[in-house]
Coordinates of C-alpha atoms in Angstrom, one line a residue:
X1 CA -13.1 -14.0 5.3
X2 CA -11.6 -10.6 3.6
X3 CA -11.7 -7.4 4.6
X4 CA -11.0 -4.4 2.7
X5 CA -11.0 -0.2 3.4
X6 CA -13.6 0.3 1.1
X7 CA -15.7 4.0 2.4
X8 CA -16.9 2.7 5.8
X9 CA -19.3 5.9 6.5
X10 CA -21.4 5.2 3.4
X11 CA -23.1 2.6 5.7
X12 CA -22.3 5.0 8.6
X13 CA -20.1 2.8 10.3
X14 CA -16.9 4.7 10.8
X15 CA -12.7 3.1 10.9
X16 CA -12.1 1.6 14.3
X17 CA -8.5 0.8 14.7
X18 CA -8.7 -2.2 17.3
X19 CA -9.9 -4.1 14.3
X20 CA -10.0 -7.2 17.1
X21 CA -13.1 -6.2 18.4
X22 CA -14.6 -6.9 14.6
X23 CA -12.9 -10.1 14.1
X24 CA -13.3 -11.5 17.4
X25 CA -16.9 -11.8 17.2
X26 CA -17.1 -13.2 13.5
X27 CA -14.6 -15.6 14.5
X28 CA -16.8 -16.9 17.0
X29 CA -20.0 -17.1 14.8
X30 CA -18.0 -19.2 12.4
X31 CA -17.1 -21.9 15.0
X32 CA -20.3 -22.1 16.1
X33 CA -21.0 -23.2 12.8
X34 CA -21.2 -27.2 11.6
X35 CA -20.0 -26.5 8.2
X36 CA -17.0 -24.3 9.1
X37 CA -13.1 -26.6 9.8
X38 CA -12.4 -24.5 13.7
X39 CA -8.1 -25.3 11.7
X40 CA -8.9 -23.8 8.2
X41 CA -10.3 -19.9 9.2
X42 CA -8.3 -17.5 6.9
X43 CA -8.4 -13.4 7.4
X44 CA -7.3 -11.9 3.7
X45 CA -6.9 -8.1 4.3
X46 CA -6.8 -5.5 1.1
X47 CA -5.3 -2.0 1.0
X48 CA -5.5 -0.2 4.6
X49 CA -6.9 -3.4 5.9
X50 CA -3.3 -4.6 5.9
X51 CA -3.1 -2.7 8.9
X52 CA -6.3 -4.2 10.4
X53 CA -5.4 -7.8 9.5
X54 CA -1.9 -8.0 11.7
X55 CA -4.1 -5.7 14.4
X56 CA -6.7 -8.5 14.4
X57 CA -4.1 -11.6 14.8
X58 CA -2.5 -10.2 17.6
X59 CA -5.1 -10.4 19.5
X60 CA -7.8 -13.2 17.8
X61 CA -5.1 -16.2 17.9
X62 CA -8.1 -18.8 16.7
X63 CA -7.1 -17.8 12.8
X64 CA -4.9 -20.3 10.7
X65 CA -3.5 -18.1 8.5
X66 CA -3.3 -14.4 6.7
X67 CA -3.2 -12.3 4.1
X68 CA -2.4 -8.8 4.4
X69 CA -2.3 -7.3 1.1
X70 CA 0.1 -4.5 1.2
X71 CA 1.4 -4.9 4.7
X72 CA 1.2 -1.7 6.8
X73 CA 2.7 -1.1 9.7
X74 CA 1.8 2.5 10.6
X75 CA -1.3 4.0 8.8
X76 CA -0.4 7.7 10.1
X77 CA 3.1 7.2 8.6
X78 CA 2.4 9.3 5.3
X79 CA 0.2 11.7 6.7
X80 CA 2.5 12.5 9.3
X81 CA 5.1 13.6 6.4
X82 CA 2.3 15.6 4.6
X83 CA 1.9 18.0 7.7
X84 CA 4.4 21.0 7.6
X85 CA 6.5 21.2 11.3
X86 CA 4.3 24.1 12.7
X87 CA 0.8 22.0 12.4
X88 CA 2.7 18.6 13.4
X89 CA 3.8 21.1 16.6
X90 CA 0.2 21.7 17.4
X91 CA -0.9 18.1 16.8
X92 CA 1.7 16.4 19.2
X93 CA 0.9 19.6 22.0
X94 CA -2.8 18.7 21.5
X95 CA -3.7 22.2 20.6
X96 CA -7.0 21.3 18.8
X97 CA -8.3 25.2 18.8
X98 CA -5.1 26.2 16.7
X99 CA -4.8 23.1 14.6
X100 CA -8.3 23.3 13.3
X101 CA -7.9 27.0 12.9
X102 CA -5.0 26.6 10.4
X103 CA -5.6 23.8 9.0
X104 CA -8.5 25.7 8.0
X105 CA -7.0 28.5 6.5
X106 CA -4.5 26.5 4.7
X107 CA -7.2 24.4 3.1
X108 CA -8.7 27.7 1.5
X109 CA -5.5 27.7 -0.6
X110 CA -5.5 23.8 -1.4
X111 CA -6.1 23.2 -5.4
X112 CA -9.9 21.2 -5.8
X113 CA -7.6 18.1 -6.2
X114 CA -6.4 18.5 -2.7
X115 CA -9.6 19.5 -1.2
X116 CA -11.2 16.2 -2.8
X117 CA -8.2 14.2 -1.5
X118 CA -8.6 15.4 1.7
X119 CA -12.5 14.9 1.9
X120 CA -11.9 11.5 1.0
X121 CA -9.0 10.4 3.3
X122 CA -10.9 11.8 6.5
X123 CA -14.9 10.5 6.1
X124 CA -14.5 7.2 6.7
X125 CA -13.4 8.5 10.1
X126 CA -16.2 10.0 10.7
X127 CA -14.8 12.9 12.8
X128 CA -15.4 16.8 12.3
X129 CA -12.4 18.3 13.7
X130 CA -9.1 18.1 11.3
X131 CA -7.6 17.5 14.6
X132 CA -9.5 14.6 16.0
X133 CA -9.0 12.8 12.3
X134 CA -5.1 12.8 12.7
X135 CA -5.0 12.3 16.4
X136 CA -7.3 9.0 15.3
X137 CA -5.2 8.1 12.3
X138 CA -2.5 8.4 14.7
X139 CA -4.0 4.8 16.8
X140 CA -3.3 3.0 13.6
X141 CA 0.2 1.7 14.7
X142 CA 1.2 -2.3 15.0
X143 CA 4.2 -0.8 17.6
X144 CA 2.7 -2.0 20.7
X145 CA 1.2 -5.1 19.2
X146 CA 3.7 -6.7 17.2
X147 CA 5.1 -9.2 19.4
X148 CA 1.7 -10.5 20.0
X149 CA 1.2 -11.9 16.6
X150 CA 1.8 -15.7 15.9
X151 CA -0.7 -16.3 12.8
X152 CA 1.4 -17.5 9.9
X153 CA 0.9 -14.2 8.0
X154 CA 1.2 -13.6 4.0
X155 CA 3.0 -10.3 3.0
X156 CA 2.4 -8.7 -0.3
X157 CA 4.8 -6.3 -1.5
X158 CA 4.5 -4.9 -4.8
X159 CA 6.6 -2.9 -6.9
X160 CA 6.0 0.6 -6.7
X161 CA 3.4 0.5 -3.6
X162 CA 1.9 4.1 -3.3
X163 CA 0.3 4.9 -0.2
X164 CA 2.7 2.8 2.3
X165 CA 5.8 2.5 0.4
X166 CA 8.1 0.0 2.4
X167 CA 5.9 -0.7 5.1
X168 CA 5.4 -4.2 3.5
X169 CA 9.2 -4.8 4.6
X170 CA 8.8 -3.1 7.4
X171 CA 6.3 -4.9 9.0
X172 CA 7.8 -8.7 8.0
X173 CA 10.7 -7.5 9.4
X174 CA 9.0 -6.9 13.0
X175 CA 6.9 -10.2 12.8
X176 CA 8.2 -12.8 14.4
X177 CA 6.5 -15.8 13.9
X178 CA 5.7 -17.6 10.8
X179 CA 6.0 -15.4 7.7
X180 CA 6.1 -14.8 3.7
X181 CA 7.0 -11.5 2.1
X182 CA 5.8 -12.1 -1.4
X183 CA 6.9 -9.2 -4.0
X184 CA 5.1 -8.6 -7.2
X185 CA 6.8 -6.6 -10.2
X186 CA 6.0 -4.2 -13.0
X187 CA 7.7 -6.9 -15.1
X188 CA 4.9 -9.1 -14.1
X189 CA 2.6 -6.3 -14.5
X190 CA 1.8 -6.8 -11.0
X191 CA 3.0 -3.7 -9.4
X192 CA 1.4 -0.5 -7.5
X193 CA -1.5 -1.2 -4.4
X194 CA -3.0 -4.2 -4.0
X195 CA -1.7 -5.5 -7.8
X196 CA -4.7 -4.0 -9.3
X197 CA -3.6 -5.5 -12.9
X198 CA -3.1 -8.8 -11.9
X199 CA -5.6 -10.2 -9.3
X200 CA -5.6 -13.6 -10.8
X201 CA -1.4 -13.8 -10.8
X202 CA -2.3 -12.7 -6.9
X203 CA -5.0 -15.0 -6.1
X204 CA -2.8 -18.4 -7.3
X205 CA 0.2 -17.6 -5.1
X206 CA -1.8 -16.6 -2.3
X207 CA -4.1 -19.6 -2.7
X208 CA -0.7 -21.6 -3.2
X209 CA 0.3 -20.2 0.1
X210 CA -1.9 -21.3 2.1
X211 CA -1.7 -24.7 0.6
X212 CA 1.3 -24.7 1.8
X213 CA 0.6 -23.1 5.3
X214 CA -2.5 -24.5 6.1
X215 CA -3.1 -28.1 8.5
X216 CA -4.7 -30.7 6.2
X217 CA -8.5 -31.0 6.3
X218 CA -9.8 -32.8 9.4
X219 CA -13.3 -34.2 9.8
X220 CA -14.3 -32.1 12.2
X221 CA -18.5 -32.8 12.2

C-alpha cells in the first residue's frame, strides 16, 4: 500500500500525525483477506509521508518491509527555522493571543508568493489559528518513537532534497534495525523530492529491494 501527502482537506480529512491509527486498521483488513500473503504487506510512503511511514512501523509491527521516500525525521524541522526568534518565543510560551496577532500583521507584508505558500502548507491541517498549525506540525517528530521501529525500512535520499534536506540521513542514522539509505543523483537525473524525473530508475531499485528484503512467497490459503 502507498501513501502519499497529497491535500488531505480536499476530501476534508485533515493530517493526523499518529499515522498508526490509519495503518493499523488497513493492516488488519488486509489479513482478513484470502488473497493477501499475512509475510509480503509493504507500506511505500512519498514526500511528507516519509514521516508517516517510520511513525506507522513503530507501532504496526505486522508490515514486512518499507519505503519512505525521502526520509523525514522531524516535519516541523524547516518551519521552525522560517519563524523569526520573537514568534518562536511566543510559540514555545504558548501565547496563542500574541502569536496569531503577529503572525497576522506580518502576513500583510508577505509577497502573494508567500501568502500562497503559506495557504497551502497549513490547509491540510485543517486548523484556523496560525498558532494551533505549528503547535500541530510541531507532533510530527520520530524522537520518542524511533527505538520502536524494527520493519526493514528503505531510505531514499536524493540529491538536492528540498523540503527536508538531510533528514534522509538523519533518520537512517537513528534506526536501528534493518535498513537501506539509497541516494539518487543529479547525474542520474534523479535528484530533488521524491526523484520526480526518474520514477521508473526509483521503482526498479526499490522493487529490487524488496526482492532482496522480502521472505519468499509462502502458500498461505
Amino acid at each position: 500500500m502507498a501513501l502519499g501527502s497529497s491535500r488531505c482537506c480536499s476530501s476534508g480529512v485533515p493530517f493526523r500525525h499518529d499515522w498508526e491509527q490509519v495503518i493499523t486498521p488497513v493492516v488488519d483488513f488486509l489479513l482478513g483477506r484470502s488473497d493477501v500473503d499475512p509475510k509480503q504487506i509493504v507500506l511505500y510512503g512519498i514526500s511528507q509521508a516519509g514521516y508517516w511511514v517510520p511513525r506507522a512501523l513503530a507501532f504496526e509491527h505486522r508490515i514486512a518491509a518499507a519505503i519512505a521516500d525521502p526520509g523525514v525525521y522531524d516535519v516541523f524541522e524547516p518551519w521552525a527555522k522560517a519563524v523569526p526568534p520573537e514568534l518562536r518565543q511566543l510559540l514555545d510560551s504558548g501565547d496563542k493571543k500574541d502569536f496569531d496577532r503577529f503572525f497576522e500583521e506580518g502576513m500583510k507584508e508577505a509577497t502573494p508568493a508567500e501568502r500562497q505558500n503559506w495557504e497551502w502548507r497549513a490547509k491540510p491541517y485543517g486548523l484556523q489559528s496560525p498558532f494551533d498549525v505549528f503547535t500541530a506540525a510541531r507532533q510530527y517528530n520520530l524522537t520518542d518513537v524511533i527505538d520502536q521501529i524494527t520493519t526493514p525500512l528503505l531510505i531514499t535520499d536524493p540529491e538536492g532534497e528540498q523540503f527536508w534536506p538531510g533528514q534522509s540521513q538523519q533518520l537512517f542514522d537513528k534506526l536501528r534495525g534493518v535498513k537501506r539509505l539509497m541516494p539518487f543523483t543529479a547525474s542520474e537525473g534523479a535528484d530533488r523530492h521524491c526523484e520526480p524525473m526518474a520514477r521508473s530508475l526509483l521503482e526498479q531499485r526499490m522493487f529490487d529491494w524488496l526482492d532482496e528484503t522480502l521472505p519468499a512467497a509462502t502458500s498461505w490459503k
